[in-house]
Amino acid sequence: STPWRTSPSATRTCGASGACSACSIPAIEHVLDDLISAHAAVTRAGFVAVDLYDGCVIYDFAAQRAVLCDLDEYRPGPFTVEAERLPGSTRYMAPEEHRRGARIDEQTTVFNLGRTIRLLLDVGDDERAWRGTPAQLAVVARATREEPSERFPTMTALASAWRAARP
């Protein structure tokens, strides 16, 4: 047996020209369930997501599964930003990740996953073609509020809200 898996349908790209726009909503929702559950486990282990973006996930929508990779920036948390900003894609980053001296904690990971939900359930990079439900969009809106104190307090709370919003 080999230590790796191969899948002809796996991809690392999503967005306007990526695999996500052609996938069924249920397949995307299933993958999001896994990503949210994985990040709830990450935060329970005392870590926070840093530099999470679609390239950190290998998507296999045909098998309805995702594999996380390139998580070398995840750190024990909470911690304080010591540089001008943290590494990462601005499309996924919380406002505090751009500020020296800001606290990075579980609510930062909540924001990152909120952006992940938004970007996977939207057809294009300009975020004008939402394909999820209004309840799911409300979960995204709360998860991605600018002020961390206005977001879901934990990944477990985000996971519960996401499950409740699923059709």
PDB file of C-alpha atoms in Angstrom:
ATOM      1  CA  SER A   1       0.000   0.000   0.000  1.00  0.00           C
ATOM      2  CA  THR A   2       1.182   3.531  -0.764  1.00  0.00           C
ATOM      3  CA  PRO A   3       1.374   6.368   1.765  1.00  0.00           C
ATOM      4  CA  TRP A   4      -0.555   8.672  -0.572  1.00  0.00           C
ATOM      5  CA  ARG A   5      -3.909   8.738  -2.251  1.00  0.00           C
ATOM      6  CA  THR A   6      -4.666   9.553  -5.838  1.00  0.00           C
ATOM      7  CA  SER A   7      -7.929  10.747  -7.247  1.00  0.00           C
ATOM      8  CA  PRO A   8      -8.586  11.821 -10.812  1.00  0.00           C
ATOM      9  CA  SER A   9     -11.255  14.233  -9.580  1.00  0.00           C
ATOM     10  CA  ALA A  10      -9.183  15.964  -6.869  1.00  0.00           C
ATOM     11  CA  THR A  11      -8.239  19.618  -7.301  1.00  0.00           C
ATOM     12  CA  ARG A  12      -6.660  22.427  -5.293  1.00  0.00           C
ATOM     13  CA  THR A  13      -8.387  25.226  -7.152  1.00  0.00           C
ATOM     14  CA  CYS A  14     -11.717  26.865  -6.526  1.00  0.00           C
ATOM     15  CA  GLY A  15     -13.222  30.136  -7.601  1.00  0.00           C
ATOM     16  CA  ALA A  16     -14.634  31.460 -10.843  1.00  0.00           C
ATOM     17  CA  SER A  17     -12.657  29.084 -13.030  1.00  0.00           C
ATOM     18  CA  GLY A  18     -12.122  26.346 -10.449  1.00  0.00           C
ATOM     19  CA  ALA A  19     -13.869  23.117  -9.613  1.00  0.00           C
ATOM     20  CA  CYS A  20     -16.251  24.592  -7.045  1.00  0.00           C
ATOM     21  CA  SER A  21     -18.375  26.476  -9.556  1.00  0.00           C
ATOM     22  CA  ALA A  22     -19.227  23.235 -11.363  1.00  0.00           C
ATOM     23  CA  CYS A  23     -19.998  21.188  -8.247  1.00  0.00           C
ATOM     24  CA  SER A  24     -23.338  20.460  -6.725  1.00  0.00           C
ATOM     25  CA  ILE A  25     -24.303  22.414  -3.641  1.00  0.00           C
ATOM     26  CA  PRO A  26     -24.718  19.221  -1.553  1.00  0.00           C
ATOM     27  CA  ALA A  27     -21.172  18.126  -2.468  1.00  0.00           C
ATOM     28  CA  ILE A  28     -19.767  21.512  -1.459  1.00  0.00           C
ATOM     29  CA  GLU A  29     -21.785  21.501   1.769  1.00  0.00           C
ATOM     30  CA  HIS A  30     -20.431  18.066   2.655  1.00  0.00           C
ATOM     31  CA  VAL A  31     -16.856  19.248   2.115  1.00  0.00           C
ATOM     32  CA  LEU A  32     -17.576  22.347   4.206  1.00  0.00           C
ATOM     33  CA  ASP A  33     -18.930  20.118   6.993  1.00  0.00           C
ATOM     34  CA  ASP A  34     -15.567  18.331   7.033  1.00  0.00           C
ATOM     35  CA  LEU A  35     -13.532  21.565   6.968  1.00  0.00           C
ATOM     36  CA  ILE A  36     -15.555  23.078   9.799  1.00  0.00           C
ATOM     37  CA  SER A  37     -15.300  19.900  11.890  1.00  0.00           C
ATOM     38  CA  ALA A  38     -11.550  19.714  11.268  1.00  0.00           C
ATOM     39  CA  HIS A  39     -11.059  23.296  12.393  1.00  0.00           C
ATOM     40  CA  ALA A  40     -13.187  22.732  15.488  1.00  0.00           C
ATOM     41  CA  ALA A  41     -10.704  19.937  16.316  1.00  0.00           C
ATOM     42  CA  VAL A  42      -7.767  22.252  15.541  1.00  0.00           C
ATOM     43  CA  THR A  43      -9.039  24.838  18.014  1.00  0.00           C
ATOM     44  CA  ARG A  44      -9.816  22.189  20.655  1.00  0.00           C
ATOM     45  CA  ALA A  45      -6.154  21.175  20.342  1.00  0.00           C
ATOM     46  CA  GLY A  46      -5.165  24.759  21.153  1.00  0.00           C
ATOM     47  CA  PHE A  47      -4.210  25.959  17.674  1.00  0.00           C
ATOM     48  CA  VAL A  48      -5.460  28.756  15.452  1.00  0.00           C
ATOM     49  CA  ALA A  49      -5.534  28.824  11.671  1.00  0.00           C
ATOM     50  CA  VAL A  50      -2.939  31.034  10.000  1.00  0.00           C
ATOM     51  CA  ASP A  51      -2.587  31.296   6.210  1.00  0.00           C
ATOM     52  CA  LEU A  52      -5.737  29.275   5.480  1.00  0.00           C
ATOM     53  CA  TYR A  53      -6.878  29.634   1.871  1.00  0.00           C
ATOM     54  CA  ASP A  54      -8.252  27.380  -0.866  1.00  0.00           C
ATOM     55  CA  GLY A  55      -4.751  26.155  -1.751  1.00  0.00           C
ATOM     56  CA  CYS A  56      -4.560  24.502   1.702  1.00  0.00           C
ATOM     57  CA  VAL A  57      -7.315  22.117   0.733  1.00  0.00           C
ATOM     58  CA  ILE A  58      -7.339  19.339  -1.815  1.00  0.00           C
ATOM     59  CA  TYR A  59     -10.970  19.009  -2.861  1.00  0.00           C
ATOM     60  CA  ASP A  60     -12.439  15.805  -4.197  1.00  0.00           C
ATOM     61  CA  PHE A  61     -16.050  16.767  -4.760  1.00  0.00           C
ATOM     62  CA  ALA A  62     -16.848  13.524  -6.573  1.00  0.00           C
ATOM     63  CA  ALA A  63     -15.934  11.622  -3.401  1.00  0.00           C
ATOM     64  CA  GLN A  64     -17.325  14.459  -1.232  1.00  0.00           C
ATOM     65  CA  ARG A  65     -14.100  14.774   0.718  1.00  0.00           C
ATOM     66  CA  ALA A  66     -11.394  17.305   1.382  1.00  0.00           C
ATOM     67  CA  VAL A  67      -7.864  16.897   2.654  1.00  0.00           C
ATOM     68  CA  LEU A  68      -6.107  19.727   4.487  1.00  0.00           C
ATOM     69  CA  CYS A  69      -2.483  20.359   3.576  1.00  0.00           C
ATOM     70  CA  ASP A  70       0.163  23.077   3.965  1.00  0.00           C
ATOM     71  CA  LEU A  71      -0.847  23.882   7.528  1.00  0.00           C
ATOM     72  CA  ASP A  72       2.689  24.772   8.600  1.00  0.00           C
ATOM     73  CA  GLU A  73       1.636  28.294   9.643  1.00  0.00           C
ATOM     74  CA  TYR A  74      -1.015  27.097  12.143  1.00  0.00           C
ATOM     75  CA  ARG A  75       0.123  28.155  15.606  1.00  0.00           C
ATOM     76  CA  PRO A  76      -0.678  27.616  19.255  1.00  0.00           C
ATOM     77  CA  GLY A  77      -3.083  30.307  20.271  1.00  0.00           C
ATOM     78  CA  PRO A  78      -3.981  32.797  21.237  1.00  0.00           C
ATOM     79  CA  PHE A  79      -0.987  34.872  20.188  1.00  0.00           C
ATOM     80  CA  THR A  80      -0.187  38.458  19.228  1.00  0.00           C
ATOM     81  CA  VAL A  81       0.800  39.585  15.719  1.00  0.00           C
ATOM     82  CA  GLU A  82       4.426  40.659  15.953  1.00  0.00           C
ATOM     83  CA  ALA A  83       4.960  41.537  12.276  1.00  0.00           C
ATOM     84  CA  GLU A  84       3.145  44.144  10.190  1.00  0.00           C
ATOM     85  CA  ARG A  85       0.701  41.376   9.210  1.00  0.00           C
ATOM     86  CA  LEU A  86       0.383  37.614   9.131  1.00  0.00           C
ATOM     87  CA  PRO A  87       0.996  35.616   5.948  1.00  0.00           C
ATOM     88  CA  GLY A  88      -2.026  34.669   3.903  1.00  0.00           C
ATOM     89  CA  SER A  89      -4.503  35.450   1.186  1.00  0.00           C
ATOM     90  CA  THR A  90      -6.388  38.658   1.919  1.00  0.00           C
ATOM     91  CA  ARG A  91      -9.573  37.009   0.606  1.00  0.00           C
ATOM     92  CA  TYR A  92      -9.569  34.711   3.652  1.00  0.00           C
ATOM     93  CA  MET A  93      -7.887  36.848   6.315  1.00  0.00           C
ATOM     94  CA  ALA A  94      -9.593  38.457   9.291  1.00  0.00           C
ATOM     95  CA  PRO A  95      -9.003  42.195   9.796  1.00  0.00           C
ATOM     96  CA  GLU A  96      -6.898  41.549  12.906  1.00  0.00           C
ATOM     97  CA  GLU A  97      -4.430  39.473  10.867  1.00  0.00           C
ATOM     98  CA  HIS A  98      -3.374  42.721   9.185  1.00  0.00           C
ATOM     99  CA  ARG A  99      -2.512  44.577  12.433  1.00  0.00           C
ATOM    100  CA  ARG A 100       0.674  44.458  14.466  1.00  0.00           C
ATOM    101  CA  GLY A 101      -0.212  43.872  18.106  1.00  0.00           C
ATOM    102  CA  ALA A 102      -3.607  42.303  17.371  1.00  0.00           C
ATOM    103  CA  ARG A 103      -4.772  39.215  19.229  1.00  0.00           C
ATOM    104  CA  ILE A 104      -5.185  36.107  17.057  1.00  0.00           C
ATOM    105  CA  ASP A 105      -7.460  33.485  18.574  1.00  0.00           C
ATOM    106  CA  GLU A 106     -10.301  31.103  17.870  1.00  0.00           C
ATOM    107  CA  GLN A 107     -12.526  33.912  16.630  1.00  0.00           C
ATOM    108  CA  THR A 108      -9.912  34.593  13.951  1.00  0.00           C
ATOM    109  CA  THR A 109     -10.295  30.971  12.828  1.00  0.00           C
ATOM    110  CA  VAL A 110     -14.081  31.480  12.842  1.00  0.00           C
ATOM    111  CA  PHE A 111     -13.591  34.381  10.403  1.00  0.00           C
ATOM    112  CA  ASN A 112     -11.295  32.268   8.180  1.00  0.00           C
ATOM    113  CA  LEU A 113     -13.897  29.491   7.972  1.00  0.00           C
ATOM    114  CA  GLY A 114     -16.672  32.003   7.342  1.00  0.00           C
ATOM    115  CA  ARG A 115     -14.730  33.280   4.352  1.00  0.00           C
ATOM    116  CA  THR A 116     -14.128  29.706   3.215  1.00  0.00           C
ATOM    117  CA  ILE A 117     -17.870  29.020   3.295  1.00  0.00           C
ATOM    118  CA  ARG A 118     -18.549  32.234   1.375  1.00  0.00           C
ATOM    119  CA  LEU A 119     -15.980  31.557  -1.318  1.00  0.00           C
ATOM    120  CA  LEU A 120     -16.920  27.906  -1.849  1.00  0.00           C
ATOM    121  CA  LEU A 121     -20.651  28.590  -2.112  1.00  0.00           C
ATOM    122  CA  ASP A 122     -20.232  31.527  -4.489  1.00  0.00           C
ATOM    123  CA  VAL A 123     -19.701  31.005  -8.194  1.00  0.00           C
ATOM    124  CA  GLY A 124     -17.234  33.802  -8.855  1.00  0.00           C
ATOM    125  CA  ASP A 125     -14.438  35.650  -7.180  1.00  0.00           C
ATOM    126  CA  ASP A 126     -16.498  38.853  -7.138  1.00  0.00           C
ATOM    127  CA  GLU A 127     -18.976  37.259  -4.691  1.00  0.00           C
ATOM    128  CA  ARG A 128     -22.135  38.148  -6.583  1.00  0.00           C
ATOM    129  CA  ALA A 129     -23.528  34.675  -7.216  1.00  0.00           C
ATOM    130  CA  TRP A 130     -24.342  33.164  -3.819  1.00  0.00           C
ATOM    131  CA  ARG A 131     -25.656  29.605  -4.214  1.00  0.00           C
ATOM    132  CA  GLY A 132     -26.361  28.771  -0.585  1.00  0.00           C
ATOM    133  CA  THR A 133     -29.464  29.492   1.451  1.00  0.00           C
ATOM    134  CA  PRO A 134     -30.280  32.789   3.193  1.00  0.00           C
ATOM    135  CA  ALA A 135     -29.710  31.013   6.537  1.00  0.00           C
ATOM    136  CA  GLN A 136     -26.232  29.935   5.416  1.00  0.00           C
ATOM    137  CA  LEU A 137     -25.458  33.473   4.286  1.00  0.00           C
ATOM    138  CA  ALA A 138     -26.510  34.728   7.731  1.00  0.00           C
ATOM    139  CA  VAL A 139     -23.991  32.301   9.291  1.00  0.00           C
ATOM    140  CA  VAL A 140     -21.297  33.680   6.982  1.00  0.00           C
ATOM    141  CA  ALA A 141     -22.264  37.259   7.853  1.00  0.00           C
ATOM    142  CA  ARG A 142     -21.901  36.643  11.581  1.00  0.00           C
ATOM    143  CA  ALA A 143     -18.690  34.623  11.231  1.00  0.00           C
ATOM    144  CA  THR A 144     -17.052  37.375   9.190  1.00  0.00           C
ATOM    145  CA  ARG A 145     -17.973  40.442  11.210  1.00  0.00           C
ATOM    146  CA  GLU A 146     -15.136  42.914  11.498  1.00  0.00           C
ATOM    147  CA  GLU A 147     -15.118  42.920  15.298  1.00  0.00           C
ATOM    148  CA  PRO A 148     -14.075  39.526  16.719  1.00  0.00           C
ATOM    149  CA  SER A 149     -16.437  39.933  19.683  1.00  0.00           C
ATOM    150  CA  GLU A 150     -19.397  40.035  17.261  1.00  0.00           C
ATOM    151  CA  ARG A 151     -18.490  36.711  15.605  1.00  0.00           C
ATOM    152  CA  PHE A 152     -19.372  33.243  16.832  1.00  0.00           C
ATOM    153  CA  PRO A 153     -17.357  32.810  20.031  1.00  0.00           C
ATOM    154  CA  THR A 154     -15.967  29.377  19.094  1.00  0.00           C
ATOM    155  CA  MET A 155     -15.595  27.014  16.168  1.00  0.00           C
ATOM    156  CA  THR A 156     -18.048  24.719  17.944  1.00  0.00           C
ATOM    157  CA  ALA A 157     -20.639  27.525  17.897  1.00  0.00           C
ATOM    158  CA  LEU A 158     -19.951  28.128  14.194  1.00  0.00           C
ATOM    159  CA  ALA A 159     -20.311  24.388  13.513  1.00  0.00           C
ATOM    160  CA  SER A 160     -23.664  24.312  15.342  1.00  0.00           C
ATOM    161  CA  ALA A 161     -24.958  27.343  13.451  1.00  0.00           C
ATOM    162  CA  TRP A 162     -23.759  25.855  10.142  1.00  0.00           C
ATOM    163  CA  ARG A 163     -25.531  22.543  10.829  1.00  0.00           C
ATOM    164  CA  ALA A 164     -28.745  24.389  11.782  1.00  0.00           C
ATOM    165  CA  ALA A 165     -28.580  26.389   8.528  1.00  0.00           C
ATOM    166  CA  ARG A 166     -28.124  23.319   6.318  1.00  0.00           C
ATOM    167  CA  PRO A 167     -31.185  22.434   4.251  1.00  0.00           C
TER     168      PRO A 167
END
